[in-house]
Short mmCIF file of C-alpha atoms and ligand atoms in Angstrom, two decimals:
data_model
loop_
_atom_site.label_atom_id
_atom_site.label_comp_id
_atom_site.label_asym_id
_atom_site.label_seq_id
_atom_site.Cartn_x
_atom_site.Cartn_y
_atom_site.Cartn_z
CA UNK S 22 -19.62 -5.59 -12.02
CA UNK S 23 -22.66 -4.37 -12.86
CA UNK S 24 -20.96 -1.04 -14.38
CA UNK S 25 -21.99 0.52 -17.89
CA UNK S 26 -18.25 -0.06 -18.51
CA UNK S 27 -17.94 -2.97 -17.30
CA UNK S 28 -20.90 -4.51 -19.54
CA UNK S 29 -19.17 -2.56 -22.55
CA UNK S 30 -15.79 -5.03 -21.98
CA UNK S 31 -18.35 -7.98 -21.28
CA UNK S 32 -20.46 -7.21 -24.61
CA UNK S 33 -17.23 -6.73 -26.51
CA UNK S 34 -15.82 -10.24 -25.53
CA UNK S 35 -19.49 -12.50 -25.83
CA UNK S 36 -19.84 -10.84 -29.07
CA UNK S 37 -18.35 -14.02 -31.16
CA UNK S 38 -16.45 -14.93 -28.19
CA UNK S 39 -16.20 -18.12 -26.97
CA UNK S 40 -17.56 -16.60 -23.32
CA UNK S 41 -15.45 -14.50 -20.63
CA UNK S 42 -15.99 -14.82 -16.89
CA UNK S 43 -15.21 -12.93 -13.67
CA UNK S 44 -12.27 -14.07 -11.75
CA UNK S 45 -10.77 -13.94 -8.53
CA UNK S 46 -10.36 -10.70 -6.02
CA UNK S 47 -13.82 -9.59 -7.60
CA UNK S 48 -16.07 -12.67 -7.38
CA UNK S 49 -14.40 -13.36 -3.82
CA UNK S 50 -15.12 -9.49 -2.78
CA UNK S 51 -18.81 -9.49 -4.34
CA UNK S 52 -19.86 -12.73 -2.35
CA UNK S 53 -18.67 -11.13 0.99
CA UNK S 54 -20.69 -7.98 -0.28
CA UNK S 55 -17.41 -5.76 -0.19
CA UNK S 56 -16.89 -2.57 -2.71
CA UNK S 57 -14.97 -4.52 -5.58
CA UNK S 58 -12.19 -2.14 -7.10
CA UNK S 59 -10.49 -4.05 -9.64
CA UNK S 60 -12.21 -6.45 -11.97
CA UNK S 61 -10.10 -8.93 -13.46
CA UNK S 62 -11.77 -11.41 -16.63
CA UNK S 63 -10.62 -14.42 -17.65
CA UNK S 64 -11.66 -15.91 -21.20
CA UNK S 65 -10.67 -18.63 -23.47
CA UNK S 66 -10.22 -16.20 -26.25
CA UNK S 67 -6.35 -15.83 -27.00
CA UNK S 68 -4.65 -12.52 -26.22
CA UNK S 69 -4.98 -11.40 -30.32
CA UNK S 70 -8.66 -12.37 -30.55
CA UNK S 71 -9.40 -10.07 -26.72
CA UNK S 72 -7.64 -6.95 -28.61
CA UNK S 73 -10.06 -7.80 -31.68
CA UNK S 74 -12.85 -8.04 -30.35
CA UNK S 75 -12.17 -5.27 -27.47
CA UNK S 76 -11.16 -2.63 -30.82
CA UNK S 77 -14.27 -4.02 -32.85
CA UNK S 78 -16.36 -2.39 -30.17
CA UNK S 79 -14.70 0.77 -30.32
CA UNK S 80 -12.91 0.13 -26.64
CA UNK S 81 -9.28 0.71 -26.29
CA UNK S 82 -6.98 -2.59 -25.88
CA UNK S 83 -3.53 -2.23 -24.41
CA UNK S 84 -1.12 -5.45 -25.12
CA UNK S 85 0.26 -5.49 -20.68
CA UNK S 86 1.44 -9.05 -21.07
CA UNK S 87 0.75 -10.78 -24.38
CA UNK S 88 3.17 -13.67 -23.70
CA UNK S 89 1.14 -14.28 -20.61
CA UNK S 90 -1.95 -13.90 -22.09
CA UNK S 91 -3.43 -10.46 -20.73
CA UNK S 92 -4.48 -7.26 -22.46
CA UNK S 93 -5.67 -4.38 -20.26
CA UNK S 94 -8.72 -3.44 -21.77
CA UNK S 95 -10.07 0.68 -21.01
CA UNK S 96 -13.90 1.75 -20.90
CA UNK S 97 -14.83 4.59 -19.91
CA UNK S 98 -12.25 5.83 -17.43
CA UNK S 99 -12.17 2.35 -15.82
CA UNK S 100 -9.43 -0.33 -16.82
CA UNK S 101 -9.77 -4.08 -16.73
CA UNK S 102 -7.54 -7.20 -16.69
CA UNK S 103 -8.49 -9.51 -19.20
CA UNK S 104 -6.42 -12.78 -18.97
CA UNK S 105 -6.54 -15.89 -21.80
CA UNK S 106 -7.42 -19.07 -19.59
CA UNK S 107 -3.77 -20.39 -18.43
CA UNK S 108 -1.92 -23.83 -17.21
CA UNK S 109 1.68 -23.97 -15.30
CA UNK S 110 4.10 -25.97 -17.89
CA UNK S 111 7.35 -25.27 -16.08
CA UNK S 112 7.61 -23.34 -12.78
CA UNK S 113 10.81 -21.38 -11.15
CA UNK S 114 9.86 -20.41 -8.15
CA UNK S 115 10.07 -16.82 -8.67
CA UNK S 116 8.34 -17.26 -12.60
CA UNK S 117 6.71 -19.82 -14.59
CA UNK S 118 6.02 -21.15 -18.53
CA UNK S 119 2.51 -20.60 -19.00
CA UNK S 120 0.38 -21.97 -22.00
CA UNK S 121 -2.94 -20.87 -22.81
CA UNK S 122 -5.74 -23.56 -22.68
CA UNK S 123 -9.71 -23.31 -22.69
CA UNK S 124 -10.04 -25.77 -20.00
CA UNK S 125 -11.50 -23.39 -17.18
CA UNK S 126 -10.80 -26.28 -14.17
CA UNK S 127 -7.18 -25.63 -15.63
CA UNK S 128 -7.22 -22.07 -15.19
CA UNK S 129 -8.85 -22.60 -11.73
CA UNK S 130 -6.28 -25.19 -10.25
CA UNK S 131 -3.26 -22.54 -10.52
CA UNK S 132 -4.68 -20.24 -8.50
CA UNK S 133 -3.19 -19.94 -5.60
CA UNK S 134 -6.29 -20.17 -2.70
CA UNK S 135 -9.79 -21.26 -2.83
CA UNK S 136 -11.37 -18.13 -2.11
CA UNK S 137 -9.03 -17.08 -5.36
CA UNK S 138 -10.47 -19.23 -7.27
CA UNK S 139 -13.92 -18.77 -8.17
CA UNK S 140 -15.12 -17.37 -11.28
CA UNK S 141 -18.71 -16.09 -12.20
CA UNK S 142 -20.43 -15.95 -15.61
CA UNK S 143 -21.66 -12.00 -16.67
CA UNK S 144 -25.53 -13.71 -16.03
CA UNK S 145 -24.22 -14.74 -12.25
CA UNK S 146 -23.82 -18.51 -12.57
CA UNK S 147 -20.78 -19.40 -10.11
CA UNK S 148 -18.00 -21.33 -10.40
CA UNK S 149 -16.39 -22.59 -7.23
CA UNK S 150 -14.52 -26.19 -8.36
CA UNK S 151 -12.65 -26.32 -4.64
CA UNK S 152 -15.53 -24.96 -2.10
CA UNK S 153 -14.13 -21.49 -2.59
CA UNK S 154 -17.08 -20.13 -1.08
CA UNK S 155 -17.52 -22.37 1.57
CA UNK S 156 -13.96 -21.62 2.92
CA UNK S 157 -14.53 -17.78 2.67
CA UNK S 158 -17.21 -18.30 4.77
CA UNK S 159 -15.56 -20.04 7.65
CA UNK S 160 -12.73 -17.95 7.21
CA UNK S 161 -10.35 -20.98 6.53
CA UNK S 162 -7.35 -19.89 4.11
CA UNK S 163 -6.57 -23.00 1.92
CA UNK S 164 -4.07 -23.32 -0.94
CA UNK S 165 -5.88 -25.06 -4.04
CA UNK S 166 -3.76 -28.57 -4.02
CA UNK S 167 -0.63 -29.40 -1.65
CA UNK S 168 0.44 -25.99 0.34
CA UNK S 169 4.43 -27.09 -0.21
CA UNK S 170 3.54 -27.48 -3.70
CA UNK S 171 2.33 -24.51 -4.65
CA UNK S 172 4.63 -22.69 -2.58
CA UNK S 173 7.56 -24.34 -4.37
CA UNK S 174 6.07 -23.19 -7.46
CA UNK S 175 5.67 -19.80 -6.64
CA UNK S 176 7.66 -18.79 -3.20
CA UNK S 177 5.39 -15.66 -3.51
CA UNK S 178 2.21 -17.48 -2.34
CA UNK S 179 3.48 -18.21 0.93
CA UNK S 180 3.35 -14.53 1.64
CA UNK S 181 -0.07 -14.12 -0.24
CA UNK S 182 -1.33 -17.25 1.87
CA UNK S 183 -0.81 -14.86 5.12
CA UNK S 184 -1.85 -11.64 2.94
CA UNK S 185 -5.13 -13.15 2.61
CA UNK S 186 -5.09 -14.69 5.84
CA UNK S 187 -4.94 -11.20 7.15
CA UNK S 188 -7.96 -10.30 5.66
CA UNK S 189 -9.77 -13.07 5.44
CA UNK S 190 -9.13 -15.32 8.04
CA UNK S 191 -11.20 -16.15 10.70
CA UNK S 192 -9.93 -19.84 11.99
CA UNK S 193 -6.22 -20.98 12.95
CA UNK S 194 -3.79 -21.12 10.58
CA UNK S 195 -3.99 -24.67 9.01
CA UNK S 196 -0.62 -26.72 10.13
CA UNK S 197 -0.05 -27.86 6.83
CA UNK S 198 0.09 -24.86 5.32
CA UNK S 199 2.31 -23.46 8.23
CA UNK S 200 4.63 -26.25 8.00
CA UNK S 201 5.34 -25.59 4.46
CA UNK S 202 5.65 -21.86 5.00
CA UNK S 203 8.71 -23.06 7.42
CA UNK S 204 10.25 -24.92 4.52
CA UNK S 205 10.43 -22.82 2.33
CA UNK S 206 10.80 -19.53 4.23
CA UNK S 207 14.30 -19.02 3.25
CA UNK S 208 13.44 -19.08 -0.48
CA UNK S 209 11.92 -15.85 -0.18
CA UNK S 210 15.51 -14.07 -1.10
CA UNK S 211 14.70 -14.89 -4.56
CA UNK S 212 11.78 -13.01 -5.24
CA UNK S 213 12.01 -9.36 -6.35
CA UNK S 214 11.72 -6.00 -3.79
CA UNK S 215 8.51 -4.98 -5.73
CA UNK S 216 6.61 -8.40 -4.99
CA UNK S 217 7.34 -8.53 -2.08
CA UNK S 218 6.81 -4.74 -0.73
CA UNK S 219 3.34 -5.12 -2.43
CA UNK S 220 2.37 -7.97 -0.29
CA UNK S 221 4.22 -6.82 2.97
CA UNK S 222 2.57 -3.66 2.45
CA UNK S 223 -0.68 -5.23 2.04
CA UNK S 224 -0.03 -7.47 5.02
CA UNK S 225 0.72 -4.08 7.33
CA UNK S 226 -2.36 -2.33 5.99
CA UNK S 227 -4.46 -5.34 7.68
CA UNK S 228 -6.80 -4.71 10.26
CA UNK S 229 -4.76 -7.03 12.78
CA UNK S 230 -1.39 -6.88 11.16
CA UNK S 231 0.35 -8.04 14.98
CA UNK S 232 -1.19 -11.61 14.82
CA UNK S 233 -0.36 -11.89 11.09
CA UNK S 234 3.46 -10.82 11.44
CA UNK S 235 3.34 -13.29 14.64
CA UNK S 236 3.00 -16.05 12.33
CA UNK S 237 5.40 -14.73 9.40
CA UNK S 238 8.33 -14.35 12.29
CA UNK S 239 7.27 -17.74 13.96
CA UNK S 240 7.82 -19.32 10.44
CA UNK S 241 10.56 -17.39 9.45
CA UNK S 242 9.94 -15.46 6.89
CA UNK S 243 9.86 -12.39 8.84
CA UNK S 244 13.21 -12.62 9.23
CA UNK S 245 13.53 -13.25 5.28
CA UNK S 246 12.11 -10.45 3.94
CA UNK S 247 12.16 -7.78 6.97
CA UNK S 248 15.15 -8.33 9.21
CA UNK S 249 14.82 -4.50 10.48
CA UNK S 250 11.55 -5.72 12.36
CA UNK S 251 11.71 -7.61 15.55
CA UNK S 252 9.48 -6.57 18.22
CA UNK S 253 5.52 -5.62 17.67
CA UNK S 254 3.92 -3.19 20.42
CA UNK S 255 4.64 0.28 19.02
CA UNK S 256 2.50 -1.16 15.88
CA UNK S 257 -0.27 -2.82 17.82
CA UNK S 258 -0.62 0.61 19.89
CA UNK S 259 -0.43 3.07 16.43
CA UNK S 260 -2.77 0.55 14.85
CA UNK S 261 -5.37 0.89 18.01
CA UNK S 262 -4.67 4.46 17.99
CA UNK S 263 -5.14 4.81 13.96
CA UNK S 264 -8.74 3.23 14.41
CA UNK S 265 -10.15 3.30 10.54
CA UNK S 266 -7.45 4.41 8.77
CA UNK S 267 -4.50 2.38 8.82
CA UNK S 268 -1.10 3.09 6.85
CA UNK S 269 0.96 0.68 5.88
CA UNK S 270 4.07 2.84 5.30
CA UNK S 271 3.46 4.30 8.68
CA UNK S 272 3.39 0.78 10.59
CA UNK S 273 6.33 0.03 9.13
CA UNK S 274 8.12 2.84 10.31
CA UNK S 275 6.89 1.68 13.88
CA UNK S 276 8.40 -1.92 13.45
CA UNK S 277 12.04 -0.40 12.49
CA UNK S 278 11.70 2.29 15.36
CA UNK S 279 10.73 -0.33 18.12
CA UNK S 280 13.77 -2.49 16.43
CA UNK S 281 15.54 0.23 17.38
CA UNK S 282 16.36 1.01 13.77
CA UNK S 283 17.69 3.95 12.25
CA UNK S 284 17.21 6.55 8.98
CA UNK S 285 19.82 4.45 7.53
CA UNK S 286 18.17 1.55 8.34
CA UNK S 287 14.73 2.66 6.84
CA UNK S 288 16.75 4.03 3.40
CA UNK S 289 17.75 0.15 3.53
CA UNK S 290 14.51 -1.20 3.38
CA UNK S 291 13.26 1.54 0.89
CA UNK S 292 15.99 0.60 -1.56
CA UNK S 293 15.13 -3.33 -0.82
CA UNK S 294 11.74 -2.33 -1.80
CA UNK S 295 12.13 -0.22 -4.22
CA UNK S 296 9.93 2.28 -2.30
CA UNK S 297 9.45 5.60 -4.77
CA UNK S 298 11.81 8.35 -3.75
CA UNK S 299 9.15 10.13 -1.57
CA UNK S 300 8.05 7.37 -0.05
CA UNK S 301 11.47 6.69 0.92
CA UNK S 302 11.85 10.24 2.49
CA UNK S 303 8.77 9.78 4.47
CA UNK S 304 9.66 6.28 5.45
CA UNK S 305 13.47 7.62 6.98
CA UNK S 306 11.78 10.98 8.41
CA UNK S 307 9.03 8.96 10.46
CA UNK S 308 11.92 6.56 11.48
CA UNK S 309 14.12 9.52 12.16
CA UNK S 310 12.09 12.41 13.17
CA UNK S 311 13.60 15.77 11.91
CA UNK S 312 12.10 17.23 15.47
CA UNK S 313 10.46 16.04 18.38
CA UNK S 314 6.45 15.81 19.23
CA UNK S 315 5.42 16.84 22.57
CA UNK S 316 2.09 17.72 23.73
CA UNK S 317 1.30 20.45 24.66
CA UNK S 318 -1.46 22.99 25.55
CA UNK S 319 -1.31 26.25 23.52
CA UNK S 320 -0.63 24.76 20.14
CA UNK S 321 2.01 27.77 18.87
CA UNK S 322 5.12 24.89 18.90
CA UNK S 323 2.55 22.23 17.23
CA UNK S 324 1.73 24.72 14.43
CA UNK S 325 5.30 25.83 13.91
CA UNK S 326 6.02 21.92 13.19
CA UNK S 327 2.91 21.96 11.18
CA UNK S 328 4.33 24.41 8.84
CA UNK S 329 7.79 22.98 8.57
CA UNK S 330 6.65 19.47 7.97
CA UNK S 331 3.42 19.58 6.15
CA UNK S 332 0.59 18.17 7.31
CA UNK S 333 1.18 14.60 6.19
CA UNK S 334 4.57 14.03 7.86
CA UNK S 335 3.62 16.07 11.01
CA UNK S 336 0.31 13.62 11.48
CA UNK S 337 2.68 10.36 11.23
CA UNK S 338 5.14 11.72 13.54
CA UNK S 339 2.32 12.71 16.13
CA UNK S 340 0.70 9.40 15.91
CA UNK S 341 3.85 7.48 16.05
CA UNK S 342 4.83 9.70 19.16
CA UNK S 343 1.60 8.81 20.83
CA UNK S 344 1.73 5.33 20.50
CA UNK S 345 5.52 5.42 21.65
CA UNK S 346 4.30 7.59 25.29
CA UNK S 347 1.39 5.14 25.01
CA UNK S 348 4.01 2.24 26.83
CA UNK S 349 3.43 4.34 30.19
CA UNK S 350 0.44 6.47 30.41
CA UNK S 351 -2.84 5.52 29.43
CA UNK S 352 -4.78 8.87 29.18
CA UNK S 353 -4.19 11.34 26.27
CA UNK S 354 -1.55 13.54 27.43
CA UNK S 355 -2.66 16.06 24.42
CA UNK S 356 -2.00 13.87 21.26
CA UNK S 357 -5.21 14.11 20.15
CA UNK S 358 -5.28 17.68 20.09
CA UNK S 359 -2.47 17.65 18.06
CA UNK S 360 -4.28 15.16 15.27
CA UNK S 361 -7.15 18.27 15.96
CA UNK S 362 -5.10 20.62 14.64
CA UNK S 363 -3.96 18.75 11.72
CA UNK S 364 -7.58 18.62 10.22
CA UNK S 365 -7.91 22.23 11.14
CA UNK S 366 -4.88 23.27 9.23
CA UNK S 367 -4.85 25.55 6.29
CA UNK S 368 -1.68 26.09 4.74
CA UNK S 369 0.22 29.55 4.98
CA UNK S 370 2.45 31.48 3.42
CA UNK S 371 5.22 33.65 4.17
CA UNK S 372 3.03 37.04 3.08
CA UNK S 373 6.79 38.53 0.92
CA UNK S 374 8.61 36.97 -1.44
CA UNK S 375 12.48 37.22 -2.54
CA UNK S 376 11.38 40.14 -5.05
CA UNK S 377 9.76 42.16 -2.00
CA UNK S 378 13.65 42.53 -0.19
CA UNK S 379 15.27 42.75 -3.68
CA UNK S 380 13.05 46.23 -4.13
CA UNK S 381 14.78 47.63 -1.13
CA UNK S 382 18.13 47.80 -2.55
CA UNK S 383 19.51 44.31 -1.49
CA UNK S 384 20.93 42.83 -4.30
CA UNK S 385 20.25 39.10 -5.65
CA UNK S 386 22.02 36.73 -3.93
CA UNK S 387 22.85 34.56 -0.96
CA UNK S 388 21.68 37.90 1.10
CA UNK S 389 18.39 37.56 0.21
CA UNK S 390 17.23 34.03 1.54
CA UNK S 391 19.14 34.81 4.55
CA UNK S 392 16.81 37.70 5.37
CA UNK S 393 14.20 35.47 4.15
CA UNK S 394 14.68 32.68 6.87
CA UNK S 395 15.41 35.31 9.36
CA UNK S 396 11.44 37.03 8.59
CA UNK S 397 10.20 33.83 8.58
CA UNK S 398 11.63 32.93 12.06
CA UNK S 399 10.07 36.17 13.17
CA UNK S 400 7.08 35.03 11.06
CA UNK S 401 6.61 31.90 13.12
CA UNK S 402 7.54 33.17 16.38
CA UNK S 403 4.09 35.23 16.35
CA UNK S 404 2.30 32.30 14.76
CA UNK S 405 1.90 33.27 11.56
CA UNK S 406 -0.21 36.04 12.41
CA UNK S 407 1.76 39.44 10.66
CA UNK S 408 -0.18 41.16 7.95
CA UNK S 409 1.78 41.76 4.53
CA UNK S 410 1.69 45.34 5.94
CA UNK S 411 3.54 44.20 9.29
CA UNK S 412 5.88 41.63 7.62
CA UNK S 413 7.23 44.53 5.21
CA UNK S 414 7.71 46.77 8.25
CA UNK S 415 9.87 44.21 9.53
CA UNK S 416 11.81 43.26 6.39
CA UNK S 417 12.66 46.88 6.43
CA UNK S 418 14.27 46.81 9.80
CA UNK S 419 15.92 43.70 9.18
CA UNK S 420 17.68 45.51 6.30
CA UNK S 421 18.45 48.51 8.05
CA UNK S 422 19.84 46.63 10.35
CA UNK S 423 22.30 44.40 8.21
CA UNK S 424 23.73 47.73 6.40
CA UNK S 425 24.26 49.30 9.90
CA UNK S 426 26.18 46.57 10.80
P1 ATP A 18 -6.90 -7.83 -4.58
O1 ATP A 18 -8.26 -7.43 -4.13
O2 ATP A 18 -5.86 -7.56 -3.57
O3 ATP A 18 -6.52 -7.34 -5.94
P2 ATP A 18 -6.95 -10.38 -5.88
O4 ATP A 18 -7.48 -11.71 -5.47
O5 ATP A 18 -7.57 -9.74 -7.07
O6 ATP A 18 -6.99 -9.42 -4.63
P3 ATP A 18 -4.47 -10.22 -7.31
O7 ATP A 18 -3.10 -10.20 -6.76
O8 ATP A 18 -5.00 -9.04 -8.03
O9 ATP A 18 -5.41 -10.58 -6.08
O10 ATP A 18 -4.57 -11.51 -8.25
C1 ATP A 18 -5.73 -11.79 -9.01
C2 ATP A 18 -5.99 -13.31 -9.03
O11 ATP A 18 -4.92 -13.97 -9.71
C3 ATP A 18 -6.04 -13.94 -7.66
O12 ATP A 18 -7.36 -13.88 -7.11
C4 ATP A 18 -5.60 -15.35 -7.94
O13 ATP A 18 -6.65 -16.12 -8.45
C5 ATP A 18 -4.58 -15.19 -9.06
N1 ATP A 18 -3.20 -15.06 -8.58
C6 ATP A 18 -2.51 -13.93 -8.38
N2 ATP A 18 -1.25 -14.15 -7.99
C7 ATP A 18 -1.12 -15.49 -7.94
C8 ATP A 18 -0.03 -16.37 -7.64
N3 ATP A 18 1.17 -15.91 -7.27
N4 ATP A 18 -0.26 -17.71 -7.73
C9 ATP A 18 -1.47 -18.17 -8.10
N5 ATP A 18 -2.52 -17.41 -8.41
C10 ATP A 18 -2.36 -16.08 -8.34
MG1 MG A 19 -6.87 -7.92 -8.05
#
């Protein structure tokens, strides 16, 4: 917050401003001394005025959301969120009619959760109008106002409330809150894939994401927004196993595999989402494993999988085998190795190309890759090890081999 850029945005919007702030994710993070990422500003200013001012000091202003008030300002190489002070006039659940207002209570009160909403002048003063700070503290996740409220206002928070009760939380769930998650559970059809796959995601990337989905199936959202998921020990065993770096899109490929789910049933939940293509892929192949994972001791199969998956999808399906043989034996069987081997890996190359069996005589066509694949069978057999040399020896016979036949 502190940031040459940063101060560059703040100068740009005190210069005849009427006085921006810090809000939100970064004031909350900053108190609990965690690395702050994104830094989103609130001001008074309207929308017009922000791009003024920001293009008066030679910064670049980009219009993300004029009709809700916020212009993504750029400095430096960083980007920042700079939102005109805002009040609820009409809310639909899944939207709402904002208009802008300098009142900064205003702004404060439709937040969603105390710890949300605290904001911090550029000199450090901080504002905390519902004990904010006090609640982050004791780890108590609190809406601002009535929990059914807010939730009927925006059927989003509800999954936000156990988002940041993921991360946050340190002290029971409060009943209230709970209570009004059960009510209005079922509304959660309405919202979009996107909003919610950014909070589900956020909720599986959680250091205790079991406890967390406990309470989202117990109140029946679960159910709402991931019906593929039932049961939760493959994911508490690949989260133990995962240690300090979790993966959401991997955990979730544990809950639809202990649900007993299917490729198909993954491709579902990636279109729900509106997962990117590749994440989509990775999602049904970690559900569906092209091949199997077993341990083993010299390594030649494990490298030979290495190569044919890459060492992304290869690591997910190792760990997600591991925590599947995890339900009965408790020492490492050889998994580990296997992660071992990942780090070590260096990608490899098949050492000739299509042009290499073209120059002895075959012509271009199917022909070709089929003598490719067939080398590179060869190739892998004895683990990558042929020299160019050796591989071109081989290509030869292979060729003398298909015009004797
Ligand atoms: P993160 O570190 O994950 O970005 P964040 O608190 O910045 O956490 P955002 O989703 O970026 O979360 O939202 C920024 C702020 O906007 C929140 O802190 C909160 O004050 C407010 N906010 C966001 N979404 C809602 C919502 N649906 N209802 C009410 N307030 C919201
Ligand atoms: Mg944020």
């Amino acid at each position: 917050m502190t940031a040459p850029e940063t101060r560059a945005v703040i100068e740009a919007l005190s210069a005849e401003g009427a006085g921006p702030r810090f809000v939100g994710g970064c004031v909350r993070d900053a108190l609990l001394g965690r690395r702050v990422i994104d830094i989103d500003i609130a001001t008074p200013d309207r929308p017009e005025r922000v791009i003024e001012l920001l293009e008066r000091a030679g910064l670049k202003a980009i219009p993300t959301g004029i009709k809700y008030g916020t212009v993504t300002a750029i400095s430096g190489e960083r980007h920042f969120e700079i939102t005109t002070l805002r009040r609820d006039v009409k809310t639909y659940g899944r939207h709402a009619d904002v208009a802008f207002t300098d009142d900064w209570e205003e702004d404060a009160s439709r937040r969603d959760l105390t710890i949300n909403a605290l904001s911090c002048t550029p000199d450090g003063a901080l504002y905390d109008p519902f004990d904010g700070r006090r609640d982050l503290e004791a780890g108590r996740i609190r809406f601002v106002g009535e929990a059914e409220k807010r939730i009927e206002e925006d059927h989003l928070r509800l999954l936000r409330y156990f988002r940041f009760y993921a991360y946050f939380g340190k002290e029971p769930p409060d009943p209230e809150a709970l209570e009004a998650c059960r009510k209005w559970a079922r509304a959660l059809d309405a919202l979009s894939g996107e909003r919610v796959r950014d909070e589900m995601l956020k909720i599986l990337d959680a250091p205790g994401p079991v406890a967390v989905l406990e309470h989202l199936k117990a109140v029946g959202a679960l159910r709402q927004v991931l019906p593929e998921a039932d049961g939760f020990d493959l994911l508490e065993r690949l989260a133990a196993l995962e240690g300090e770096a979790p993966d959401g899109l991997r955990r979730l490929a544990a809950l639809i595999r202990e649900a007993g789910g299917s490729g198909n049933d993954a491709r579902t939940v990636a279109a729900r989402w509106r997962l990117s293509n590749a994440n989509a892929d990775r999602l049904a192949q970690m559900v569906e494993p092209p091949l199997g994972i077993e341990p083993e001791r010299d390594g030649g199969a494990g490298r030979r999988a290495l190569y044919r998956l890459g060492p992304e999808l290869y690591r997910d399906l190792v760990y997600l085998a591991w925590a599947e043989a995890m339900t009965h034996m408790d020492t490492d069987p050889g998994f580990g190795a296997l992660l071992e081997a990942v780090r070590r890996w260096r990608p490899v190359k098949l050492p000739v190309r299509g042009a290499d069996v073209r120059a002895l005589g075959v012509p271009a066509g199917p022909e070709v890759g089929e003598l490719l694949s067939r080398l590179e069978a060869w190739w892998l057999e004895g683990d990558f090890k042929a020299s160019r040399k050796e591989a071109l020896a081989k290509l030869r016979a292979l060729v003398a081999q298909v015009r004797g036949s």
